[in-house]
Short mmCIF file of C-alpha atoms and ligand atoms in Angstrom, two decimals:
data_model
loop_
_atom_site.label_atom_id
_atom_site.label_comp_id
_atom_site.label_asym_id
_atom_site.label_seq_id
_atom_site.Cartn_x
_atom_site.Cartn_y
_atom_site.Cartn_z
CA UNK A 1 14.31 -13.60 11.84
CA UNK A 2 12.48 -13.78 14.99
CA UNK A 3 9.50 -11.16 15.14
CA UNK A 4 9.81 -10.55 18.86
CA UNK A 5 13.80 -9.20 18.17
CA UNK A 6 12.10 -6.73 16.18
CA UNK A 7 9.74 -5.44 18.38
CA UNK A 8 12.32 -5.29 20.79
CA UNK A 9 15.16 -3.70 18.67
CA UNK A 10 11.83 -0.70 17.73
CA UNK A 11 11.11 -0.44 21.47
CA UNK A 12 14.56 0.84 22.31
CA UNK A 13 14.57 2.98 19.47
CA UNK A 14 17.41 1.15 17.20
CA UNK A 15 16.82 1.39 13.53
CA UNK A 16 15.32 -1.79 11.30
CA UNK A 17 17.10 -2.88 8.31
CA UNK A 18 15.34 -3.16 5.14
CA UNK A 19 15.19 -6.85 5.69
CA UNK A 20 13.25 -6.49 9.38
CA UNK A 21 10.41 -4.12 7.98
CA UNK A 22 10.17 -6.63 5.01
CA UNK A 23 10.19 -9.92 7.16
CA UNK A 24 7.08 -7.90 9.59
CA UNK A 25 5.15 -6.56 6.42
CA UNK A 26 5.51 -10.11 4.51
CA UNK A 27 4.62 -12.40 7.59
CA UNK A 28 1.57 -10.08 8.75
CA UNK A 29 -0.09 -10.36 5.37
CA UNK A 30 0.50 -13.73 4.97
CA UNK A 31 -1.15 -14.21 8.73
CA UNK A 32 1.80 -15.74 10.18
CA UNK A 33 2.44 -12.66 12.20
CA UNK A 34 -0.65 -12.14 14.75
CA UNK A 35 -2.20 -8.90 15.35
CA UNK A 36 -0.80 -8.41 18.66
CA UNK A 37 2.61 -8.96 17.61
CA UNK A 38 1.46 -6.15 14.84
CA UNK A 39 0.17 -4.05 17.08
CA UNK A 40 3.20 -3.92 19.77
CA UNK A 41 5.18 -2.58 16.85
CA UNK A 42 3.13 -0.10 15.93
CA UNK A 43 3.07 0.95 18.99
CA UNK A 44 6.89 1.12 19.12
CA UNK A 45 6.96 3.13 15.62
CA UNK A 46 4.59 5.24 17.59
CA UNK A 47 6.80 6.45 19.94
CA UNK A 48 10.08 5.70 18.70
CA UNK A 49 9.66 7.13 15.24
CA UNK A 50 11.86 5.98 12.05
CA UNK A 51 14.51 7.44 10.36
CA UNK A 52 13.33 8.46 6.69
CA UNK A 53 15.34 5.42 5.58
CA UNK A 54 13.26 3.54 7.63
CA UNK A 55 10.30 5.03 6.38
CA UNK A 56 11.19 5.01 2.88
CA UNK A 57 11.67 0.75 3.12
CA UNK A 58 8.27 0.37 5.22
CA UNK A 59 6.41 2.56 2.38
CA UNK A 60 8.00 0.48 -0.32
CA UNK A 61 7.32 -2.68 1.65
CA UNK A 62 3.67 -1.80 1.93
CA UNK A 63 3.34 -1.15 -1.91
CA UNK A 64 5.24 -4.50 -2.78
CA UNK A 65 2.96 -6.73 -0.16
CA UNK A 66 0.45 -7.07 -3.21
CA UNK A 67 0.10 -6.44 -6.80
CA UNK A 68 1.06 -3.11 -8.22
CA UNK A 69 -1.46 -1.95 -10.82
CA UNK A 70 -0.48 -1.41 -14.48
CA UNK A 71 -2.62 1.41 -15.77
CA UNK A 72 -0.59 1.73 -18.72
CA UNK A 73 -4.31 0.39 -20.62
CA UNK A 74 -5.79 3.60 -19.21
CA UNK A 75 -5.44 6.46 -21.92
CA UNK A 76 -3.91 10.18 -20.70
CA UNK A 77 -2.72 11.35 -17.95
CA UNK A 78 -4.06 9.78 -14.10
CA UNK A 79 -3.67 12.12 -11.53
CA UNK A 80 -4.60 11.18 -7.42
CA UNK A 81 -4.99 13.12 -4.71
CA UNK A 82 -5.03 11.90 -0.54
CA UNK A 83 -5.59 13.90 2.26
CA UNK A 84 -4.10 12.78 5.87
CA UNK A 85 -7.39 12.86 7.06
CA UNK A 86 -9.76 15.74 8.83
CA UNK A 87 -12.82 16.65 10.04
CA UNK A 88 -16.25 17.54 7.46
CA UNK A 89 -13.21 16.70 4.67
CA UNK A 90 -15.24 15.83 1.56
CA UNK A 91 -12.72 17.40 -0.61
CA UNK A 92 -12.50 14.15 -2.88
CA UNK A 93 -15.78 14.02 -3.78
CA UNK A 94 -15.71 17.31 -5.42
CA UNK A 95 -11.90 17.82 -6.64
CA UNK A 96 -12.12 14.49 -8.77
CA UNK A 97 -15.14 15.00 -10.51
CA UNK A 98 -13.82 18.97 -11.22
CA UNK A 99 -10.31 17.73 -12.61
CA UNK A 100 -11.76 14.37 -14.62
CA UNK A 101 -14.65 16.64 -16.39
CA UNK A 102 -11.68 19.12 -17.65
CA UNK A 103 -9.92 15.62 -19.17
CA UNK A 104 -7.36 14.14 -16.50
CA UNK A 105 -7.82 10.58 -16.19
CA UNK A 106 -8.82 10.17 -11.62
CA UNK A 107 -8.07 6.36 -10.65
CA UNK A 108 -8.68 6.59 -7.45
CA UNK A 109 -7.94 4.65 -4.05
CA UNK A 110 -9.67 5.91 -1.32
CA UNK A 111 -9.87 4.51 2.51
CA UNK A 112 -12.69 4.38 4.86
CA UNK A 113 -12.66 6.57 8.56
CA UNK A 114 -9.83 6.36 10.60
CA UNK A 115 -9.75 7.25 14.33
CA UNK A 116 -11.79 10.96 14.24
CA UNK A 117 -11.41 11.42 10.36
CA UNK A 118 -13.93 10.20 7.84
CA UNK A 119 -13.00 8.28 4.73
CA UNK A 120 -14.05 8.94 1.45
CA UNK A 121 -15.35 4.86 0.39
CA UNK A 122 -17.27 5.49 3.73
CA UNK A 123 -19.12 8.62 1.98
CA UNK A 124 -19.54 6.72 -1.01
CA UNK A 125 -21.13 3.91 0.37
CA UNK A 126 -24.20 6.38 1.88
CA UNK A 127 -24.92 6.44 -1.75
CA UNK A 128 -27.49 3.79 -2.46
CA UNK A 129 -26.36 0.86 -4.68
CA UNK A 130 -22.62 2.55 -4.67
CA UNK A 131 -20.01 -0.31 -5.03
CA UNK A 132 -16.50 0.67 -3.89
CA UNK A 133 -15.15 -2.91 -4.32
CA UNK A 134 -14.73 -3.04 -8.02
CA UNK A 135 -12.18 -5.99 -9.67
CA UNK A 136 -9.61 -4.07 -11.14
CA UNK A 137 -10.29 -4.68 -14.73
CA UNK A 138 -13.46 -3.00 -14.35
CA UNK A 139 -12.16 -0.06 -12.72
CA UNK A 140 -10.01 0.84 -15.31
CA UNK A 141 -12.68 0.13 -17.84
CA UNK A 142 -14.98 2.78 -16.21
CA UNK A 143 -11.65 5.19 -16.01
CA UNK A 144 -11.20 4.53 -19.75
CA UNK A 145 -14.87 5.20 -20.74
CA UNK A 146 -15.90 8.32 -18.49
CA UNK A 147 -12.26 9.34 -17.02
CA UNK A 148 -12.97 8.84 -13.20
CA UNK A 149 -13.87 5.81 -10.17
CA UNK A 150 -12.51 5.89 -7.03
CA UNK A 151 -12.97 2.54 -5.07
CA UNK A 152 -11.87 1.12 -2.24
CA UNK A 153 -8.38 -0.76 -1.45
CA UNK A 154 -8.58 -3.84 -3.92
CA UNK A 155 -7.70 -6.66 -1.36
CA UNK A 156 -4.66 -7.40 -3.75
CA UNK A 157 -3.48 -3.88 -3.62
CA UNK A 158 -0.99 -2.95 -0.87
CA UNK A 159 -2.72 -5.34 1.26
CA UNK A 160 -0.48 -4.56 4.10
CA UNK A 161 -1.93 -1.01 4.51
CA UNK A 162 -5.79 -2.55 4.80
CA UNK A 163 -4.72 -4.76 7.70
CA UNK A 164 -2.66 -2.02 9.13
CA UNK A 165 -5.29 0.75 8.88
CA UNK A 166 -8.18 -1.58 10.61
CA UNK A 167 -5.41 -2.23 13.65
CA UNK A 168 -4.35 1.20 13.47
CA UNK A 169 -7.59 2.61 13.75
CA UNK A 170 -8.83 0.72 17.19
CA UNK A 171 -5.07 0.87 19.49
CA UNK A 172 -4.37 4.57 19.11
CA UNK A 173 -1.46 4.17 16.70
CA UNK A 174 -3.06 6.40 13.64
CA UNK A 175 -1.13 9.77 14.82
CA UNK A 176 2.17 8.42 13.59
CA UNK A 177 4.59 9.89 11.15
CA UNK A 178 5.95 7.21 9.72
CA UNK A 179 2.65 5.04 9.79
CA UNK A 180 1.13 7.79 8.07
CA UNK A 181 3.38 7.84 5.54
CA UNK A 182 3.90 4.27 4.62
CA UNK A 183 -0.02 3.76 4.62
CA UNK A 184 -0.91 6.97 2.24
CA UNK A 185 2.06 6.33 -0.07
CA UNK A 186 3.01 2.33 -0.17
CA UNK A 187 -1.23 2.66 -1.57
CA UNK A 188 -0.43 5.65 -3.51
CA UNK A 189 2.30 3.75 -5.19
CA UNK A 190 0.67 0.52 -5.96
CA UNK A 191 -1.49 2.50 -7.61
CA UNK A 192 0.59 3.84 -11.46
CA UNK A 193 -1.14 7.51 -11.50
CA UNK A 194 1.97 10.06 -12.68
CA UNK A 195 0.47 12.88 -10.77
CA UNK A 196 -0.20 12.86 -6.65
CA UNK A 197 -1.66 16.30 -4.95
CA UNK A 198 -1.21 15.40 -1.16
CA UNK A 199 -3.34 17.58 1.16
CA UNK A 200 -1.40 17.52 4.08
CA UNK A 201 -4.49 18.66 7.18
CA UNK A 202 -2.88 20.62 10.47
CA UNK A 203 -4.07 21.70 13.37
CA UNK A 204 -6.82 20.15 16.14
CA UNK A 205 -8.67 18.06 13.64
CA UNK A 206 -5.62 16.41 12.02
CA UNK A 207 -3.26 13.78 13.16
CA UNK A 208 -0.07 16.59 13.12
CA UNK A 209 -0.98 19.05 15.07
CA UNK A 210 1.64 21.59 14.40
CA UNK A 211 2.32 23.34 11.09
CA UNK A 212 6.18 21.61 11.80
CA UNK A 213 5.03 18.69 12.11
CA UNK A 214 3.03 18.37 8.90
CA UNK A 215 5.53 20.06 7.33
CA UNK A 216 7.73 17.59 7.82
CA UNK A 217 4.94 14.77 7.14
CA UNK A 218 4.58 16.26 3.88
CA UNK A 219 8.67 16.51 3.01
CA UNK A 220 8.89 12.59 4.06
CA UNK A 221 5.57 11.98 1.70
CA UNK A 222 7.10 13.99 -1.35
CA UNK A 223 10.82 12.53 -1.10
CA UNK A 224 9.22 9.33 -0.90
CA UNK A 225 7.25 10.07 -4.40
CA UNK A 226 9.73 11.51 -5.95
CA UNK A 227 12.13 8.68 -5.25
CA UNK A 228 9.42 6.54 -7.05
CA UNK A 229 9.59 8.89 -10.02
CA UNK A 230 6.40 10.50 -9.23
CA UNK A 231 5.10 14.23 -9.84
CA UNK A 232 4.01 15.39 -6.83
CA UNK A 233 3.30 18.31 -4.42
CA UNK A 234 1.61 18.66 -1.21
CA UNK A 235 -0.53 21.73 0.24
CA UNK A 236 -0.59 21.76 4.13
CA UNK A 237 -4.38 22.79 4.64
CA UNK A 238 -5.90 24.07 8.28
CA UNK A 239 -7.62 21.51 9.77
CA UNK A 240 -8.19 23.98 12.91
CA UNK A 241 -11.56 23.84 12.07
CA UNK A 242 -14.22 21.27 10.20
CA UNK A 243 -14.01 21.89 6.43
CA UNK A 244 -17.58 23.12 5.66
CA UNK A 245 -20.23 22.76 7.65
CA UNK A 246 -21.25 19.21 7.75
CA UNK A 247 -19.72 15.78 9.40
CA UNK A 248 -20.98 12.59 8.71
CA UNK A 249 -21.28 10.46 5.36
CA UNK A 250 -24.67 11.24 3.82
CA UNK A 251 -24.66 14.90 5.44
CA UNK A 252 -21.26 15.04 3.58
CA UNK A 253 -22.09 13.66 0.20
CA UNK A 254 -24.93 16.50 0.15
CA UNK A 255 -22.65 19.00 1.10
CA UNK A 256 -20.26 17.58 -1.95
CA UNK A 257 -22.99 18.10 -4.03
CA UNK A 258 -24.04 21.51 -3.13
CA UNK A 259 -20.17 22.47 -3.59
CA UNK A 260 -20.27 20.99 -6.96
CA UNK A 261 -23.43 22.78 -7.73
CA UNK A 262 -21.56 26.18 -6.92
CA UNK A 263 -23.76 26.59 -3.79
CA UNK A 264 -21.15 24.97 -1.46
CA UNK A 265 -19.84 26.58 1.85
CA UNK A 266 -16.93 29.41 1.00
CA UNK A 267 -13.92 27.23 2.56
CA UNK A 268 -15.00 24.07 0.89
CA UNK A 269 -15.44 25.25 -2.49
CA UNK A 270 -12.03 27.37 -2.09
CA UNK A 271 -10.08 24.14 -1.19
CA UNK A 272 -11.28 22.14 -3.57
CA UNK A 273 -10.32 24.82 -6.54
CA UNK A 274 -6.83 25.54 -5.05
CA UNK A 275 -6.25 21.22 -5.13
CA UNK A 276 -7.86 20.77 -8.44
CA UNK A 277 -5.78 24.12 -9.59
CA UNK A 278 -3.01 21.87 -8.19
CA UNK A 279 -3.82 18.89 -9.94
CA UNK A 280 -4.41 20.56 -13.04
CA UNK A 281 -1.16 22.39 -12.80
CA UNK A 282 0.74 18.91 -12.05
CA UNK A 283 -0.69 17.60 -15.47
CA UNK A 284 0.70 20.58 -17.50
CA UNK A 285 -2.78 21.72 -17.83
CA UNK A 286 -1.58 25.16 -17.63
CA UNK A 287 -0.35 28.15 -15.51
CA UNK A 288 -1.64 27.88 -11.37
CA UNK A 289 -4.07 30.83 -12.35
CA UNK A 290 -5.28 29.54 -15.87
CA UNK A 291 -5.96 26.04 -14.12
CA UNK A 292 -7.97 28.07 -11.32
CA UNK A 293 -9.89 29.46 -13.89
CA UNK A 294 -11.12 26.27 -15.30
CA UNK A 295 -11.87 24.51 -12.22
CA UNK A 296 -14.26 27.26 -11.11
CA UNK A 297 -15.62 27.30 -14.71
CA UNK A 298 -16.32 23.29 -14.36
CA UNK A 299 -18.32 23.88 -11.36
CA UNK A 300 -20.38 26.92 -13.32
CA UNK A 301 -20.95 24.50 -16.27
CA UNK A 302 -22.23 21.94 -14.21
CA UNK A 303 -19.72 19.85 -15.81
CA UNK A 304 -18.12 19.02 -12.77
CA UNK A 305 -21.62 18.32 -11.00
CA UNK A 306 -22.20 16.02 -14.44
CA UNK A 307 -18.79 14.02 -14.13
CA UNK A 308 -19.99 13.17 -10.62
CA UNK A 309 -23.75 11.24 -11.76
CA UNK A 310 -21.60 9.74 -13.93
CA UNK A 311 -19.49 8.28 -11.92
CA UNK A 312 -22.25 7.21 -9.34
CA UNK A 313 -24.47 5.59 -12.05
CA UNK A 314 -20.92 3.77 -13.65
CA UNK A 315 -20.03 2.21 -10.23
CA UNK A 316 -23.96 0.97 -9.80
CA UNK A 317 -24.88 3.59 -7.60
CA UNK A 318 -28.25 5.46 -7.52
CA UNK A 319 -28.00 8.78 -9.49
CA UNK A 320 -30.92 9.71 -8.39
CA UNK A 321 -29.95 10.96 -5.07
CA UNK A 322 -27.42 12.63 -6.84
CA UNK A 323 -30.14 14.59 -8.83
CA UNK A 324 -32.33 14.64 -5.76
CA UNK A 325 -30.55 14.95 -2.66
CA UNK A 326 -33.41 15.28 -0.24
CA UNK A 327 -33.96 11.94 -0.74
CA UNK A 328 -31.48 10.65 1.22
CA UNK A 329 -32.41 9.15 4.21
CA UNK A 330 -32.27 11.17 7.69
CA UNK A 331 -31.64 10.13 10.73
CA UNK A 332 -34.24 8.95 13.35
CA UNK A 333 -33.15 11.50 16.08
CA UNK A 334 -31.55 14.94 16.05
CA UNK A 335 -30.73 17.65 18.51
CA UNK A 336 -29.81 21.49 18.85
CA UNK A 337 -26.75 22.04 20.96
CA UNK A 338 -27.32 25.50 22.21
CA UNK A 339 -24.71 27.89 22.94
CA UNK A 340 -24.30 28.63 27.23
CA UNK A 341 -22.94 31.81 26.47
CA UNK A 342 -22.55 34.93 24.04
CA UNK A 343 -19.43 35.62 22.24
CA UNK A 344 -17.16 34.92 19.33
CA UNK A 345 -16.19 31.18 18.64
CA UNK A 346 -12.93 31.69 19.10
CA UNK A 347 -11.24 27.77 19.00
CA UNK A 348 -12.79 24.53 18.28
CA UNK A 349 -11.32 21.48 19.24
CA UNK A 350 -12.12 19.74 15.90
CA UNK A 351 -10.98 16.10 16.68
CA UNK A 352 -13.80 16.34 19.77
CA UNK A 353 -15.98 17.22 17.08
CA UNK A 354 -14.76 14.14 14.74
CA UNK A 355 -15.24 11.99 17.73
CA UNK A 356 -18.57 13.15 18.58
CA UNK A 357 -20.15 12.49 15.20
CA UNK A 358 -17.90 8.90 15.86
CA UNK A 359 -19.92 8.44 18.71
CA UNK A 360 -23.15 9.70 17.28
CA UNK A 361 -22.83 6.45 14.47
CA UNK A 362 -20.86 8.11 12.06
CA UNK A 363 -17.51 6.26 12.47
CA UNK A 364 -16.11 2.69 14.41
CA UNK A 365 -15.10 2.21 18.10
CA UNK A 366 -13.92 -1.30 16.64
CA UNK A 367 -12.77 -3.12 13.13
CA UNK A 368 -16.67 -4.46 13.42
CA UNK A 369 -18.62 -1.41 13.89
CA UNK A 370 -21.42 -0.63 11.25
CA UNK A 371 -21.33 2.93 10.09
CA UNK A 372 -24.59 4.97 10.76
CA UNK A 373 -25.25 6.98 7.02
CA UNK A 374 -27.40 9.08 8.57
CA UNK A 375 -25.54 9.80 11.74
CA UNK A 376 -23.50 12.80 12.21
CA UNK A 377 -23.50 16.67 12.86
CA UNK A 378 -24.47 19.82 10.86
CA UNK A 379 -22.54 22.98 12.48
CA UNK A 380 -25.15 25.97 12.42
CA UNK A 381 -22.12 28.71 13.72
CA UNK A 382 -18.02 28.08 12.79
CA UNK A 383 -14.80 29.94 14.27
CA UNK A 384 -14.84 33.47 13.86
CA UNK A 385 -18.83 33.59 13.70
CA UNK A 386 -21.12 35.61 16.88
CA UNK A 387 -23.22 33.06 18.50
CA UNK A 388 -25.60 34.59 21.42
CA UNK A 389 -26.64 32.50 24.47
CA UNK A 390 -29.02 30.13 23.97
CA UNK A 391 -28.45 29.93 19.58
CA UNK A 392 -28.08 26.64 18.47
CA UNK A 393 -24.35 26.05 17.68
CA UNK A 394 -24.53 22.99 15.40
CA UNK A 395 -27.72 20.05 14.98
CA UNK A 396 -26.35 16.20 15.58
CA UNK A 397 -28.13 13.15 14.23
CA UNK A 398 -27.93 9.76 15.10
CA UNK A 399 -29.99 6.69 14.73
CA UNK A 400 -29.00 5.87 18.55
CA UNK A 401 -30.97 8.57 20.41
CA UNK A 402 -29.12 7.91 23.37
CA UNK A 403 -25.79 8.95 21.88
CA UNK A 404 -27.11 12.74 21.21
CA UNK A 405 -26.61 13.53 25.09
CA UNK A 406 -22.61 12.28 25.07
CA UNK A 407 -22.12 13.64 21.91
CA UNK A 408 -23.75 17.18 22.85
CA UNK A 409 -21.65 17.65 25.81
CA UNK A 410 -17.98 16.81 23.39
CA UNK A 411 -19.74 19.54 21.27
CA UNK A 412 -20.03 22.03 23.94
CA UNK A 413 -16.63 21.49 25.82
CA UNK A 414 -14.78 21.66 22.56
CA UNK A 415 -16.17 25.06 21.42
CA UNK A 416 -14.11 28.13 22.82
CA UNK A 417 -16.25 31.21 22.91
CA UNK A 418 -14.71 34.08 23.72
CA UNK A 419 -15.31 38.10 23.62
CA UNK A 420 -13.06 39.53 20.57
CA UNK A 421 -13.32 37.66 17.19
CA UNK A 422 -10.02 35.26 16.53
CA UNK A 423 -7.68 36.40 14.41
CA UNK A 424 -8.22 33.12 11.41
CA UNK A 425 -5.08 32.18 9.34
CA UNK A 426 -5.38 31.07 5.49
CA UNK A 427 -6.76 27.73 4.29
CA UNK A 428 -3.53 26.93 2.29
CA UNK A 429 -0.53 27.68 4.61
CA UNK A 430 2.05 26.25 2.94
CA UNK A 431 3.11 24.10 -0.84
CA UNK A 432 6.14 21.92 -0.28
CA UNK A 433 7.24 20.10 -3.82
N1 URA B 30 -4.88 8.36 5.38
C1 URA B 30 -4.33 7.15 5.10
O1 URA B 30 -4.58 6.58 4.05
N2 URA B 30 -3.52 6.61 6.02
C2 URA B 30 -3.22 7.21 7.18
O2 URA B 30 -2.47 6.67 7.94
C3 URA B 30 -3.79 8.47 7.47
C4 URA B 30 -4.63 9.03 6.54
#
């Protein structure tokens, strides 16, 4: 099978046989498809699309392009969860310590940033001493003993997706359904958890902007499971604005553990009970309501806030941080952006934000770039809120002080202030199972 043939066939929008998306997943992870070649397709996928046939084979190609894991050694029930990526979305690092502290077993694979979005191992890794690249023996020991790690993608697992997320990340083919798809469930199913929550983002800061588009992101992802004999359900979440109030890996992780602590901003903590409620509900924990119940009750324990030091001092991080937030390093420069005018914030562009606290250190312009821990934004006013002229509208920190003027000016020209407050729809819009 000749690679170029398939590129071509994609580019005028004929649909690949089984065989063709194996042959292209097979020969890029063994390196005998360049990136280029790689990248042309994706590109093609991009703006061709795939039928959910298609779709279906490049998902299961993706999971089959490494080992699968056998977690049948891990006792109970192991539930996931993924989100298709937003802005200020730390929602892992509080939903999996809430569900695995009220005795569902989280194995979790998490991914680093991709294009404006921020990625959970990136969080992580602001944690001193965290290790996200754990062999997988060892993970499941440490799921076994205290019921939750998440790590990175094992380089055996679904290595297709790694190499695929790095390329898709720097030539502008993230945005694409069935790239999306294949990447969040070929990992999903490599991994042997019996219960997914997907949380499907929509709106400015996600990669579908319309409600019908990640709608129908969401059906393909939950056919797909369900084919593999999977229990799962996705929520389709607004992503019209940044999820709490702060952007940026350490600023997140201390706004994770605030949440945890009960002290959290409102639509954090109320996304991260309806998705553990979710979970819980998925693993027959009981009723939606009865499940709610116990997820806010986890965070009033402390339990959940508990099952996270845990999990930080099992994967060699430093609880102490944990216990001690202010001890995480801040960054060597900040600056106010000030409002120009008075008014209601009526829109927010939130992928300008997400590429703002990119540019400020907090994400990669290439598969080299070094993430900045410290580097990102704290919003001071959110949609809906008064801001008067002149009020500081959010604080941005970056190690590279010359970044703060750039990054400032995205801030400003992606913040709609208007004179009547916006009318703001729900967090959850929609369940699709
Ligand atoms: N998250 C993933 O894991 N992959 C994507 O393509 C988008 C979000």
């Amino acid at each position: 099978m000749r690679t170029y043939e398939i590129i071509q066939k994609k580019r005028d929008g004929k649909e690949l046989s089984e065989a063709e998306i194996r042959h292209v997943i097979e020969g890029y992870v063994k390196g005998e498809i360049p990136d280029y070649q790689m990248s042309a397709l994706c590109m093609a996928i991009y703006f061709r699309g795939m039928t959910l046939e298609e779709t279906a084979a490049l998902t299961f190609a993706v999971r089959d392009s490494g080992e699968t894991l056998d977690f049948s050694e891990i006792n109970g029930l192991r539930v996931d969860k993924h989100s298709t990526g937003g802005v200020g979305d730390k929602t892992s690092l509080v939903v999996a310590p809430i569900v695995a502290s009220l005795g569902v077993k989280v194995a979790k694979m998490s991914g680093r940033g991709l294009g404006h979005t921020g990625g959970t191992i990136d969080k992580l890794e602001a944690i001193p001493g965290f290790q996200t690249e754990i062999p997988v023996d060892e993970f499941k020991k440490i799921v076994n003993q205290i019921g939750i790690a998440i790590v990175g993608q094992n380089a055996d697992l679904a290595p297709a997706d790694k190499l695929l997320y790095a390329l898709r990340d720097v030539t502008a083919t993230v945005d694409s359904l069935p790239l999306i798809v294949s990447s969040i469930m070929g990992k999903k199913l490599a991994a042997d958890d019996d219960c997914i929550v997907l949380d499907v983002k929509t709106g400015s800061g996600s990669f579908m902007k319309t409600p019908e588009k990640s709608r129908e992101l969401a059906a393909q992802m939950v056919e797909i499971g369900r084919r593999a004999g999977k229990r799962i359900r996705a929520l389709i979440t607004d992503m019209d604005r940044p999820l709490g109030f702060a952007i940026g890996n350490s600023l997140e992780v201390k706004e994770a553990i605030e949440t945890l602590k009960g002290e959290g901003p409102e639509d954090l903590t109320e996304l991260c009970i309806a998705l553990s409620a979710h979970i819980l509900e998925l693993a027959k924990k009981g009723e939606y309501s009865e499940c709610e119940a116990m997820a806010r009750a986890a965070i009033e324990n402390g339990s959940a806030f508990a099952k996270l030091v845990e999990m930080v001092k099992a994967q060699g991080g430093d609880e102490g941080y944990i216990l001690s937030p202010e001890r995480f390093q801040t960054a060597a420069y900040s600056l106010d952006v000030k409002a120009e005018e008075s008014g209601y914030i009526v829109k927010v562009d939130t992928e300008s934000y997400g590429v703002a606290s990119l540019l400020l250190g907090a994400g990669r312009n290439t598969k080299e770039d070094v993430i900045d821990p410290t580097a990102g934004i704290v919003l001071r006013k959110k949609t809906g809120e008064y801001v008067e002229k002149g009020e500081t509208i959010a604080t941005l920190y970056s190690g590279k002080k010359e970044s703060l003027t750039a990054a400032a000016k995205r801030i400003l020209a992606a913040t709609k202030v208007g004179k009547n407050p916006p009318k703001m729809q729900p967090l959850v819009l929609d369940i699709v199972e």
